[in-house]
CSV table of C-alpha atoms and ligand atoms in Angstrom, one decimal:
chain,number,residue,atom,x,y,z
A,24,UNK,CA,-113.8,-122.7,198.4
A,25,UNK,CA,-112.9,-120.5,194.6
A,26,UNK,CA,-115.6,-118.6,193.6
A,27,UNK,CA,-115.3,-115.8,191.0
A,28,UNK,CA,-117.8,-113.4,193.2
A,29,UNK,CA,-118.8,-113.9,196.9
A,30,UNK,CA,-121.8,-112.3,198.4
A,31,UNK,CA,-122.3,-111.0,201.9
A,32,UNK,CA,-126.1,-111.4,203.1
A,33,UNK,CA,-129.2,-112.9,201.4
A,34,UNK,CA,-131.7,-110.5,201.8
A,35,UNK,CA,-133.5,-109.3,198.3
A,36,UNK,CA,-129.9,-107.6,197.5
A,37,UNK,CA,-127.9,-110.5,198.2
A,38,UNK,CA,-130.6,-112.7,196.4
A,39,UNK,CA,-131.6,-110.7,193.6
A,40,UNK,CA,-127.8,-110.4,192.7
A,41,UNK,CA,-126.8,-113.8,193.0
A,42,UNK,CA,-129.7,-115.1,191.1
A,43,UNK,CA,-128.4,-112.5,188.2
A,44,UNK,CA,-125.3,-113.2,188.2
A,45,UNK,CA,-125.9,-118.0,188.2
A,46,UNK,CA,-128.5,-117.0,184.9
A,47,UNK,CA,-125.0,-114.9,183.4
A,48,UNK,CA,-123.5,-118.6,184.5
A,49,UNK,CA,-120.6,-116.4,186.8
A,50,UNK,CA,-120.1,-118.8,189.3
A,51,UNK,CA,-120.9,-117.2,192.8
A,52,UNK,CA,-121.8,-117.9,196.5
A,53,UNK,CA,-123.9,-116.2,199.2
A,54,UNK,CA,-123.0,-116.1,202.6
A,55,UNK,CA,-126.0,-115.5,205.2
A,56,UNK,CA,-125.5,-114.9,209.2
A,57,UNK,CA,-128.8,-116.1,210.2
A,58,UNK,CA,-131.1,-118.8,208.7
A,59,UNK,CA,-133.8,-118.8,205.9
A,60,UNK,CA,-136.3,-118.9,208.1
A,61,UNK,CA,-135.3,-115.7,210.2
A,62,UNK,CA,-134.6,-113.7,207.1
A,63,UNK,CA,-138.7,-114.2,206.3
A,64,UNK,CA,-139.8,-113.2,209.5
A,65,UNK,CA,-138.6,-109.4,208.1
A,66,UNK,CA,-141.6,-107.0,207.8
A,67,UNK,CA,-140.8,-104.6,205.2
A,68,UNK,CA,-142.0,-101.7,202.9
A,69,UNK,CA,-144.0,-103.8,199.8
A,70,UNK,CA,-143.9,-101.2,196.4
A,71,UNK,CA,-142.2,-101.9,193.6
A,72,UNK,CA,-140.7,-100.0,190.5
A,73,UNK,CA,-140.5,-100.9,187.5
A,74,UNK,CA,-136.7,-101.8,187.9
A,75,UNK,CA,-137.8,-104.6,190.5
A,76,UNK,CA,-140.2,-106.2,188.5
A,77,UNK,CA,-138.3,-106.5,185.7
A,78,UNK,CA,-135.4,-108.1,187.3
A,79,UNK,CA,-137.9,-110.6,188.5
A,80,UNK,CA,-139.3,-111.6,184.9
A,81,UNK,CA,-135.9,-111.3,183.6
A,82,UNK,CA,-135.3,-113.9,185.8
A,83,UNK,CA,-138.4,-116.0,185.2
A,84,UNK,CA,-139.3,-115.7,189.0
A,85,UNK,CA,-142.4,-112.8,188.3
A,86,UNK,CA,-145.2,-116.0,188.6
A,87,UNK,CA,-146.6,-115.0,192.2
A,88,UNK,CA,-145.5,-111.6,192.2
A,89,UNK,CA,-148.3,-111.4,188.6
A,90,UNK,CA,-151.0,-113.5,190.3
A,91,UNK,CA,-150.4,-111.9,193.9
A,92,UNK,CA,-149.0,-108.1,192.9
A,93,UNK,CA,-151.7,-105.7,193.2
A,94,UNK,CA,-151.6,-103.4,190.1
A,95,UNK,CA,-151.2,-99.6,191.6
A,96,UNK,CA,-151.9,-97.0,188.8
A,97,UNK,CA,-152.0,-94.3,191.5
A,98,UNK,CA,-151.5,-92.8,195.4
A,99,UNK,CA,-153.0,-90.3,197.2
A,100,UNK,CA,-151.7,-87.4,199.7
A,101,UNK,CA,-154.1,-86.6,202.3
A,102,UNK,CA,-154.1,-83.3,204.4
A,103,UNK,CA,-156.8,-84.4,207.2
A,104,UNK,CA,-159.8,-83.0,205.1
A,105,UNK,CA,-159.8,-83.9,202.1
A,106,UNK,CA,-157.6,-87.1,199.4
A,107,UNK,CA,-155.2,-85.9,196.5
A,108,UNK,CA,-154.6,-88.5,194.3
A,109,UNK,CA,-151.7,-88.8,192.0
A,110,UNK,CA,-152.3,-90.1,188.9
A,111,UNK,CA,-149.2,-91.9,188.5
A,112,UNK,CA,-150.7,-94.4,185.3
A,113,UNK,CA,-151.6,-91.0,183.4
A,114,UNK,CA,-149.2,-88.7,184.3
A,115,UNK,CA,-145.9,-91.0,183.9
A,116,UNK,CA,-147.3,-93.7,181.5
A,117,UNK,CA,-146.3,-96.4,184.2
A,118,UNK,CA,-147.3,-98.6,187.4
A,119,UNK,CA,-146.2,-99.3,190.8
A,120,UNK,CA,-146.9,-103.1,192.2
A,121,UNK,CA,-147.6,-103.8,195.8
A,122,UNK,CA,-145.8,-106.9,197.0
A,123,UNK,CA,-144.8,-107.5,200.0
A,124,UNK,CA,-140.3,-107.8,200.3
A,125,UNK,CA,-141.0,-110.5,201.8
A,126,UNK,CA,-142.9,-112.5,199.4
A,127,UNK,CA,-139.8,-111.0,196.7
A,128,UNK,CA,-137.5,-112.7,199.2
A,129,UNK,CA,-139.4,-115.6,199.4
A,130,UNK,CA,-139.5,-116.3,195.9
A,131,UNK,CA,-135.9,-115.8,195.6
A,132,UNK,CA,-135.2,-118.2,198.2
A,133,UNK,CA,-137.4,-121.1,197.0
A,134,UNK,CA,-135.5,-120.8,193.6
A,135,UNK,CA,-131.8,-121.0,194.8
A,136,UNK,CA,-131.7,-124.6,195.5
A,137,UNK,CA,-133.4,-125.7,191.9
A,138,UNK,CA,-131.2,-122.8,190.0
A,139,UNK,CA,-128.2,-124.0,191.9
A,140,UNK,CA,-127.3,-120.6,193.6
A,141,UNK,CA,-125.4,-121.5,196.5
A,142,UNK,CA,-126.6,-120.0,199.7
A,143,UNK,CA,-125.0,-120.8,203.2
A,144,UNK,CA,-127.0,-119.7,206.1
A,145,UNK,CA,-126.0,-119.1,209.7
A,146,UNK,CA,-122.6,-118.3,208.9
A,147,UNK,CA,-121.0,-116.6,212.0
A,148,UNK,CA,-118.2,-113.7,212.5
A,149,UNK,CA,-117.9,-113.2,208.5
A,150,UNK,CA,-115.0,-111.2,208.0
A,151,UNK,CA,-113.3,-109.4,204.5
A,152,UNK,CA,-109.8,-109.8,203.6
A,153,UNK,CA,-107.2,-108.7,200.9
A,154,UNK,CA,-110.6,-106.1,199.9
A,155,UNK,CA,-107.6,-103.7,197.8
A,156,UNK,CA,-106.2,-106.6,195.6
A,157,UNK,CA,-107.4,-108.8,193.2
A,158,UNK,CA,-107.8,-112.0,195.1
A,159,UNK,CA,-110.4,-110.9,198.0
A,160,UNK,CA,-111.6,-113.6,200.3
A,161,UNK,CA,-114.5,-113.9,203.3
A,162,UNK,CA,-113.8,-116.0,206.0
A,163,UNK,CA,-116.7,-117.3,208.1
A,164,UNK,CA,-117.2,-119.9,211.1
A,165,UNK,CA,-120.0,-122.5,210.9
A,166,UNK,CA,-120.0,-126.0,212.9
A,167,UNK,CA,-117.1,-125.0,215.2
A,168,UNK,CA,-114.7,-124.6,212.2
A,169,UNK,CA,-113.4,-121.4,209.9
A,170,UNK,CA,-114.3,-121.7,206.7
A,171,UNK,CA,-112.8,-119.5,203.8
A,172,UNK,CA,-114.3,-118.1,200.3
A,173,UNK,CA,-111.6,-116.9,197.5
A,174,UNK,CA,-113.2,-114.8,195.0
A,175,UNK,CA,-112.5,-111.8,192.2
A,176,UNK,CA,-115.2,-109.6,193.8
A,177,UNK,CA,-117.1,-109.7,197.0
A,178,UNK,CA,-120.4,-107.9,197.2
A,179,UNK,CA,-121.5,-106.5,200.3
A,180,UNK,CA,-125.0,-106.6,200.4
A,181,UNK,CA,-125.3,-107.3,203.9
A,182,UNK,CA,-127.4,-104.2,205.1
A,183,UNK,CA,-126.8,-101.5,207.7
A,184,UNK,CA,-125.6,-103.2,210.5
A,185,UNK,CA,-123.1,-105.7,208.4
A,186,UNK,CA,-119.3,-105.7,208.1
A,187,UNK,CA,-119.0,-104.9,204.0
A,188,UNK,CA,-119.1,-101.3,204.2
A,189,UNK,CA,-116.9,-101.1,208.0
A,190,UNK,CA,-114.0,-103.4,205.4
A,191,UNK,CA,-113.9,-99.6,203.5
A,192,UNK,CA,-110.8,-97.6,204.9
A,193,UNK,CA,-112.4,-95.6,207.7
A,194,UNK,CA,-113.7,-92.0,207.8
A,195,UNK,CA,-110.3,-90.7,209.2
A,196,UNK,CA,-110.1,-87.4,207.3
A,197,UNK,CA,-108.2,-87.5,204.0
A,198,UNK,CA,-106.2,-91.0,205.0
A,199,UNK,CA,-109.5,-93.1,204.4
A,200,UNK,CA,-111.4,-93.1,201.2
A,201,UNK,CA,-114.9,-93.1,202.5
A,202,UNK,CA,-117.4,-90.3,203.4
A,203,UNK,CA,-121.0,-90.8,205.1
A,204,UNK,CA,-124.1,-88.3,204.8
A,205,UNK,CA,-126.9,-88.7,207.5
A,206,UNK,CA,-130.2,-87.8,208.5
A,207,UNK,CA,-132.0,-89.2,211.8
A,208,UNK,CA,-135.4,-88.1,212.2
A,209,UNK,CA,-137.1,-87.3,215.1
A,210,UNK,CA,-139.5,-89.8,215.3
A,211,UNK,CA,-140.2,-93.6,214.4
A,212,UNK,CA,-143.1,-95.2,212.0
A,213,UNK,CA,-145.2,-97.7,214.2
A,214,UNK,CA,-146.5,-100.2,211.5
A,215,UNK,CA,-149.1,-103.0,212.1
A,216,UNK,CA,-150.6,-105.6,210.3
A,217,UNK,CA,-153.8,-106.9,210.5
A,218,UNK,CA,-155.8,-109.3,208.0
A,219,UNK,CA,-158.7,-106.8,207.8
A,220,UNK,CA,-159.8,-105.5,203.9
A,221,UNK,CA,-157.6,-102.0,203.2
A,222,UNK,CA,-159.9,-99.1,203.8
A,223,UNK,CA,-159.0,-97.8,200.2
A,224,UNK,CA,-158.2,-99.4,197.2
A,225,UNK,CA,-154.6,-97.3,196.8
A,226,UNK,CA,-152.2,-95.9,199.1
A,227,UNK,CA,-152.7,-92.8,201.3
A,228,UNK,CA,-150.0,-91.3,202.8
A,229,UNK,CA,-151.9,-88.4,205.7
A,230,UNK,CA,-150.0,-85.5,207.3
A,231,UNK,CA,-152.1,-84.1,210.2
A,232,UNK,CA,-152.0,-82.0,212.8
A,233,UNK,CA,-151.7,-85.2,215.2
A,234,UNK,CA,-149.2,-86.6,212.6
A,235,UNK,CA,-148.3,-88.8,209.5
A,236,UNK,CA,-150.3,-92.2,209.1
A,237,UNK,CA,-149.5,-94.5,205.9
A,238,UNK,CA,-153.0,-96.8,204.6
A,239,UNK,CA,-151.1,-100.1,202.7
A,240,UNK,CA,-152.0,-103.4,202.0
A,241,UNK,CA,-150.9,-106.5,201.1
A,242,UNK,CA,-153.4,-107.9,199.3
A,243,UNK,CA,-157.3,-107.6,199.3
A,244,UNK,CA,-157.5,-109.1,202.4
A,245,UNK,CA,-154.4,-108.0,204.9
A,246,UNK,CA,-153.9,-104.5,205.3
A,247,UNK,CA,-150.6,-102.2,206.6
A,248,UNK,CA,-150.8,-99.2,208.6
A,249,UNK,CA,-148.8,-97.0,209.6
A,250,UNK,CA,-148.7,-93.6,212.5
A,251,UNK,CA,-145.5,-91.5,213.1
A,252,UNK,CA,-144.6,-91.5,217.2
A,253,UNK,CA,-141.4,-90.1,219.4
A,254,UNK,CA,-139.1,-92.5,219.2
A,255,UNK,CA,-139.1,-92.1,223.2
A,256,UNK,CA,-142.8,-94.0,222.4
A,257,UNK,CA,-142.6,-98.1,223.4
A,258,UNK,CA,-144.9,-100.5,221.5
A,259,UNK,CA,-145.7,-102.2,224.7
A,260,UNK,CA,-148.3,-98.6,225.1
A,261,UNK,CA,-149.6,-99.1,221.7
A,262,UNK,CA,-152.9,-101.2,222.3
A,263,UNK,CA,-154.7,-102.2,218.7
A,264,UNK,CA,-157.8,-100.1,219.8
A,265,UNK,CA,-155.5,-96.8,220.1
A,266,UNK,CA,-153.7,-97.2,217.0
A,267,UNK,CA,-157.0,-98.1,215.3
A,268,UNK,CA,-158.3,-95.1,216.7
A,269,UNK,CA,-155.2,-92.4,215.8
A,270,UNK,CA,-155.7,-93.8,211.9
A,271,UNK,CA,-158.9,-92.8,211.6
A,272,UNK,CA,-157.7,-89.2,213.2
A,273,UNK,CA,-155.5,-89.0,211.1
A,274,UNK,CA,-156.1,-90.7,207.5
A,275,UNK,CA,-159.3,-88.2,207.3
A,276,UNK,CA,-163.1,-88.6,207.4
A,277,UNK,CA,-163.2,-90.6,203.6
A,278,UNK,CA,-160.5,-92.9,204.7
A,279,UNK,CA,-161.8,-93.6,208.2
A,280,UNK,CA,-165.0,-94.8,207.1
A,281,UNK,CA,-163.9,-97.5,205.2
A,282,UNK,CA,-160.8,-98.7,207.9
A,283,UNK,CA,-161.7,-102.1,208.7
A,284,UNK,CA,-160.3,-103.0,212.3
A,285,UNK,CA,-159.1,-106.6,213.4
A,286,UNK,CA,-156.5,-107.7,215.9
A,287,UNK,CA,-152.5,-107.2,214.9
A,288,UNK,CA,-150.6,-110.3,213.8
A,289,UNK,CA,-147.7,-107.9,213.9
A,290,UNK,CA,-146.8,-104.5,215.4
A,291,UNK,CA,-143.8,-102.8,215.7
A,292,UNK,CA,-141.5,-99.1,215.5
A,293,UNK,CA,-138.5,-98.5,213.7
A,294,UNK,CA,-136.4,-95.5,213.9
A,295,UNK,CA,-136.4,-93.7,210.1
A,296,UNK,CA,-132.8,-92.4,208.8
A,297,UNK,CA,-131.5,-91.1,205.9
A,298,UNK,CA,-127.9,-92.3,204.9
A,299,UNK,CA,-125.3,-92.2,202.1
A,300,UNK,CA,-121.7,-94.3,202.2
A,301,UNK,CA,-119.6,-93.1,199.6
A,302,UNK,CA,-117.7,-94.4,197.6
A,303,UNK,CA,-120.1,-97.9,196.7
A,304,UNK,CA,-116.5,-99.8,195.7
A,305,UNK,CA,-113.1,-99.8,196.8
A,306,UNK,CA,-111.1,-102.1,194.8
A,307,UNK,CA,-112.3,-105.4,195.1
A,308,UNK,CA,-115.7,-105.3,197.2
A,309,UNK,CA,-118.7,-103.6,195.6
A,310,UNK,CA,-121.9,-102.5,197.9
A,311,UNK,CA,-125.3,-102.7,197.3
A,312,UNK,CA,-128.4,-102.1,199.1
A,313,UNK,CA,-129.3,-101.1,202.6
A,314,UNK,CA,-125.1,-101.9,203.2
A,315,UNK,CA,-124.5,-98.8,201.6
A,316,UNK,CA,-127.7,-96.1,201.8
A,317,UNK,CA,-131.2,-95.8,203.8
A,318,UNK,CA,-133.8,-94.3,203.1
A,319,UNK,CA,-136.8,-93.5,205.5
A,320,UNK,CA,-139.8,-95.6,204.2
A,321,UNK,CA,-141.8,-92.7,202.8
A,322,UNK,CA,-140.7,-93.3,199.0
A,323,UNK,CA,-141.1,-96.8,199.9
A,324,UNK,CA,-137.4,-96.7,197.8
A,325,UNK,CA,-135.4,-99.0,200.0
A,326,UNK,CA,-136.2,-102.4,198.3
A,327,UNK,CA,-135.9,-100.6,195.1
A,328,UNK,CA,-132.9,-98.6,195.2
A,329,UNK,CA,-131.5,-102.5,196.7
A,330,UNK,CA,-132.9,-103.5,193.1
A,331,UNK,CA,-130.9,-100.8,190.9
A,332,UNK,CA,-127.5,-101.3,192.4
A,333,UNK,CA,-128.1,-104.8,191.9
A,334,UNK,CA,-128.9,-104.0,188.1
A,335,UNK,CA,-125.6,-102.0,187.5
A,336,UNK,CA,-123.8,-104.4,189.8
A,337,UNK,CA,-124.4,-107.1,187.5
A,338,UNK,CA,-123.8,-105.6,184.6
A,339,UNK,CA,-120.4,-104.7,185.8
A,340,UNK,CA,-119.6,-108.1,186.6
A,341,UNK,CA,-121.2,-109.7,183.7
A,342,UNK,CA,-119.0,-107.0,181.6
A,343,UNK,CA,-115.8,-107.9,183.3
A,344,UNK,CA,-116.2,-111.6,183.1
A,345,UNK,CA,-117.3,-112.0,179.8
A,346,UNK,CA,-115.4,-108.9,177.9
A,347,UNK,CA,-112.2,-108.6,180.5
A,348,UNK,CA,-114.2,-105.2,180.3
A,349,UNK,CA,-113.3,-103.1,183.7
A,350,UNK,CA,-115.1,-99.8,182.5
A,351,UNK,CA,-118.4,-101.0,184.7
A,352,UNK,CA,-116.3,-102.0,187.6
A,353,UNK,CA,-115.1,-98.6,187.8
A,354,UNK,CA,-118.4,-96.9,187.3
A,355,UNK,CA,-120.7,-98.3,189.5
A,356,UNK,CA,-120.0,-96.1,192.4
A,357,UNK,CA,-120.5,-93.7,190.1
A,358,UNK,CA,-123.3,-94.8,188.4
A,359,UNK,CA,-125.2,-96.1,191.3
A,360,UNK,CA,-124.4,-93.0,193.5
A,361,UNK,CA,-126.6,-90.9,190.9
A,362,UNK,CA,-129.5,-92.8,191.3
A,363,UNK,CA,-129.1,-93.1,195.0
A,364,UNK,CA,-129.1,-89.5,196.0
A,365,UNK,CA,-131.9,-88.8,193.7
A,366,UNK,CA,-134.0,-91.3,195.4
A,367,UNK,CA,-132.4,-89.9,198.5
A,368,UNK,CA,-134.0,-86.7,198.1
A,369,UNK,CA,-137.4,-87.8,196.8
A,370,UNK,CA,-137.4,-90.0,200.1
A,371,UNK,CA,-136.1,-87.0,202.5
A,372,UNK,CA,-138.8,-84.1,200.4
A,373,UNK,CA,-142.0,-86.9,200.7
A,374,UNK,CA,-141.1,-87.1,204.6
A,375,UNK,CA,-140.0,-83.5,205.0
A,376,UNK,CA,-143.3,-82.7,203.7
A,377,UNK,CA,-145.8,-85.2,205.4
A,378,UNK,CA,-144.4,-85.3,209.1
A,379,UNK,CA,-144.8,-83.1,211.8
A,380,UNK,CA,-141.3,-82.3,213.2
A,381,UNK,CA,-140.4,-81.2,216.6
A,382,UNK,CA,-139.0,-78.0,215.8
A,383,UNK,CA,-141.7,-77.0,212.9
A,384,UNK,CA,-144.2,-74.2,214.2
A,385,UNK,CA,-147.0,-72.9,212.7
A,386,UNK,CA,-145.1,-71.2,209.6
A,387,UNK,CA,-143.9,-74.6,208.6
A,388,UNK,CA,-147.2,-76.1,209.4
A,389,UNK,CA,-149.2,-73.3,206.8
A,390,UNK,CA,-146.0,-74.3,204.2
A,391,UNK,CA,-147.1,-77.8,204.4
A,392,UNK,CA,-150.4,-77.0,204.0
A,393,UNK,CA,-149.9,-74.8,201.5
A,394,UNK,CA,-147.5,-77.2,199.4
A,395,UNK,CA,-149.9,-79.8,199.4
A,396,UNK,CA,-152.8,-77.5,198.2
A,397,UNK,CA,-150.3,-76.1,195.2
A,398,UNK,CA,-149.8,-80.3,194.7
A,399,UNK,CA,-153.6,-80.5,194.4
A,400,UNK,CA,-154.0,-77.5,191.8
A,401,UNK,CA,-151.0,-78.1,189.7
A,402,UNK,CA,-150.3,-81.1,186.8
A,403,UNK,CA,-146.4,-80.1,187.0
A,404,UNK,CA,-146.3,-80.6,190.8
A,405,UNK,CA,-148.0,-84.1,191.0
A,406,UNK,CA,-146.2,-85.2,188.2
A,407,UNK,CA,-142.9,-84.7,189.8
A,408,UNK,CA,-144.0,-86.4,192.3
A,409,UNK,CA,-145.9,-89.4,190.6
A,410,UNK,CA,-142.0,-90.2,187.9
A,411,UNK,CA,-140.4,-90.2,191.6
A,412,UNK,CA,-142.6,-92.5,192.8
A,413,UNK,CA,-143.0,-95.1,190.3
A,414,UNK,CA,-138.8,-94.9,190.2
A,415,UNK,CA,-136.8,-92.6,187.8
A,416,UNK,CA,-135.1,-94.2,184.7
A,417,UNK,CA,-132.7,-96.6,185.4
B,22,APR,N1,-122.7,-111.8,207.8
B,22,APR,C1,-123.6,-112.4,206.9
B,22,APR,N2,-124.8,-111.8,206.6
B,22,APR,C2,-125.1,-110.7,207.3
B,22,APR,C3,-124.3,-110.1,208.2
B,22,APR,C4,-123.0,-110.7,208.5
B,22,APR,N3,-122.2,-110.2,209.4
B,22,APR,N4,-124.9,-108.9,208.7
B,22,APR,C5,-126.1,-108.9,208.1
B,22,APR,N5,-126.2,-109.9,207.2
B,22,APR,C6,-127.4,-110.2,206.4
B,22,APR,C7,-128.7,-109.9,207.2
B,22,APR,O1,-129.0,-111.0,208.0
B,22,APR,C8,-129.7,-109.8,206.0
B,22,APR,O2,-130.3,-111.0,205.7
B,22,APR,O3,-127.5,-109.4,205.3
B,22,APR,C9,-128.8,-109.3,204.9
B,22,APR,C10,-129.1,-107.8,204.5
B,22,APR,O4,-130.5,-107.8,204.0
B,22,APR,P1,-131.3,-106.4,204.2
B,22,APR,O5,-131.0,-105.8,205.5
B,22,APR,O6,-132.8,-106.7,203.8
B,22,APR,O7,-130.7,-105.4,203.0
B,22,APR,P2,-130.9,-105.5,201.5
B,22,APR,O8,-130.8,-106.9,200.9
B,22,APR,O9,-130.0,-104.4,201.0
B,22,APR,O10,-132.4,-105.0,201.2
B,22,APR,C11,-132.8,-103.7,201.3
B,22,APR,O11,-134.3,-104.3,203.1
B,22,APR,O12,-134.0,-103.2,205.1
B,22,APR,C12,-134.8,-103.3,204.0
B,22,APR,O13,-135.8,-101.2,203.7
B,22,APR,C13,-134.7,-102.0,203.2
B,22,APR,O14,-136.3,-102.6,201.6
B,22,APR,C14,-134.9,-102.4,201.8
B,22,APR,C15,-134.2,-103.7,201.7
B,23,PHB,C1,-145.9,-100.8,203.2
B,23,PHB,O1,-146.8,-101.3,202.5
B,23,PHB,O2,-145.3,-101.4,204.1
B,23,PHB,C2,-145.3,-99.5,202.7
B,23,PHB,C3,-145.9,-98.9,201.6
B,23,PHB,C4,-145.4,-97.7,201.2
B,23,PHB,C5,-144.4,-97.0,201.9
B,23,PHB,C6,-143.9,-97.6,203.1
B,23,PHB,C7,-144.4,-98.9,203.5
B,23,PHB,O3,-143.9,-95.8,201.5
């Protein structure tokens, strides 16, 4: 098969992208390991910027997200006494919406077929050739037989664990071009989902002196919860009743008395990290998404960080298809870097100061404290906070 762009993975990246790019009318394909179906059974992080949004209307695809999104015009710290709420609506002028990624993925997925965005799912051992020229192409396996993709550009957005970003010369010192950052943290985030009423009408992220808990939602009627454990911790020991129990520890007195309990229709704990791959292209093969950065879930940035490289992305393509025009090609490392590490750190700062780590003693517990009490007396500090959250310009 010729393609002028092939795409690695559709998850919202790999979607968002080539749904972009088919409404530019570049002719592209997206090449998925496992099946539609498996891709939906993801439970991820559910806020999005402005950035994600707008891709969506842009795209005509907002209809659900409007009629399902819940409107967020502010979030609220807790300390284990009292709520601090950021006024994000007043203090930036805009809004966050809380969607679930998977519903974002859904609707991207039920559009491919009527917008003619060629997806192929459960294609094995996908592999990147000829990455430093100008004639790139994937080979895959489906059905017994190797199939092959020629394209212009291929665009890894196939998340952490996929093969676009390993294609990158290696990390051998000052022979291979790429360089990786990381941070693992000390402890996982054991989420579960239950369709009971949200105990509070906005999010509350909680650091106390048990540890972090997260109250989300979905919609008015399923809720998503969240409490920091060791990652030594196994989900098998985590009975409904004792994670009910450590959230209303830990979300505080105001936020326990509204928590609604009901049985889990999913629980589970993932490790968080914080990573960087540099550079996001090398010649040919562009990355976006969780393939080239992670984030822990604090900022709830990961779908939306997927959603700006996905922006530049396509303007670079668009730009070099349409106007010959390399100049975005060879910026959006660049380019998307900037936004990535600045989202990095927001990320990284939001967890550094709402977990209890291992190592932190009482010093670090009273500067915790203490930051969130200046965060509670000063305008300037929550709204640093609230033009993080609701995504810095694009
Ligand atoms: N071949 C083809 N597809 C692959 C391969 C492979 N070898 N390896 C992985 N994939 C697919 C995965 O099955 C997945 O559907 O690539 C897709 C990557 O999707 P995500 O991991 O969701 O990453 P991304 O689209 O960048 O979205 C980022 O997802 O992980 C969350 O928190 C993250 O919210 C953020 C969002
Ligand atoms: C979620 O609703 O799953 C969620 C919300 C905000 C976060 C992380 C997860 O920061």
């Amino acid at each position: 098969m010729k393609t002028q762009v092939a795409i690695v993975g559709a998850g919202p990246a790999g979607l968002l992208l080539g749904h972009l790019l088919r409404a530019e009318g570049i002719d592209c394909v997206v090449v998925e390991r496992q099946t539609g179906d498996y891709v939906l059974t993801r439970i991820r992080a559910g806020v999005l910027e402005r950035i994600t949004v707008e891709l969506m209307e842009r795209l005509g695809l907002d209809a659900r997200l409007k009629a399902e999104g819940l409107v967020e015009e502010g979030f609220n710290l807790a300390d284990g006494e009292r709520l601090i709420r950021i006024d994000v609506a007043n203090l930036t002028g805009k809004t966050v919406v809380v969607y679930g990624q998977t519903e974002i993925t859904r609707d991207l997925m039920d559009a491919a077929a009527p917008r003619g965005l060629q997806v192929i799912y459960e294609a094995g051992d996908v592999a990147l050739h000829g990455i430093e020229s100008d004639a790139p192409f994937l080979t895959y396996t489906q059905g017994g037989a190797t199939q092959r993709i020629d394209a212009r550009f291929i665009i890894g957005c196939d998340g952490f664990h996929g093969p676009s970003r390993k294609a990158i010369p290696g990390l051998n010192g000052n022979f291979g071009v790429a360089r990786e950052f990381e941070r693992v943290y000390p402890f996982g985030w054991l989420g579960i989902l239950a369709d009971v009423p949200p105990c509070h009408h906005e999010l509350i992220y909680a650091n106390h002196e048990r540890g972090f808990a997260l109250a989300s939602m979905r919609s008015h009627t399923r809720s998503r919860y969240y409490i920091d454990v060791p990652l030594t911790e196994r989900i098998e020991d985590w009975s409904d009743d004792r994670i009910w129990d450590e959230l209303a520890v830990r979300l505080g007195p105001e936020a326990a008395a509204n928590i609604t309990r009901g049985p889990s229709i999913e629980k589970s704990i993932a490790p968080l990290r914080s990573y960087v791959f540099e550079p996001m292209r090398h010649g040919s093969l562009l990355l976006c998404g969780d393939a080239a950065h992670i984030v822990p879930p604090t900022g709830a940035k990961g779908l939306n960080l997927a959603a700006s490289d996905v922006h530049y992305a396509a303007e670079a393509l668009v730009g070099f298809f349409r106007r010959g025009d390399k100049e975005g090609i060879c910026g959006y490392s660049a380019k998307a870097l900037a936004r990535v590490w600045k989202s990095e750190r927001f990320s990284w700062s939001l967890t550094k100061l709402m977990h209890r780590f291992p190592e932190d003693g009482p010093f670090e517990r009273k500067m915790q404290v203490a930051e969130l009490d200046y965060i509670a007396s000063s305008t300037a500090a929550r709204t640093a906070i609230a033009e993080n959250y609701v995504g810095l310009p694009v």
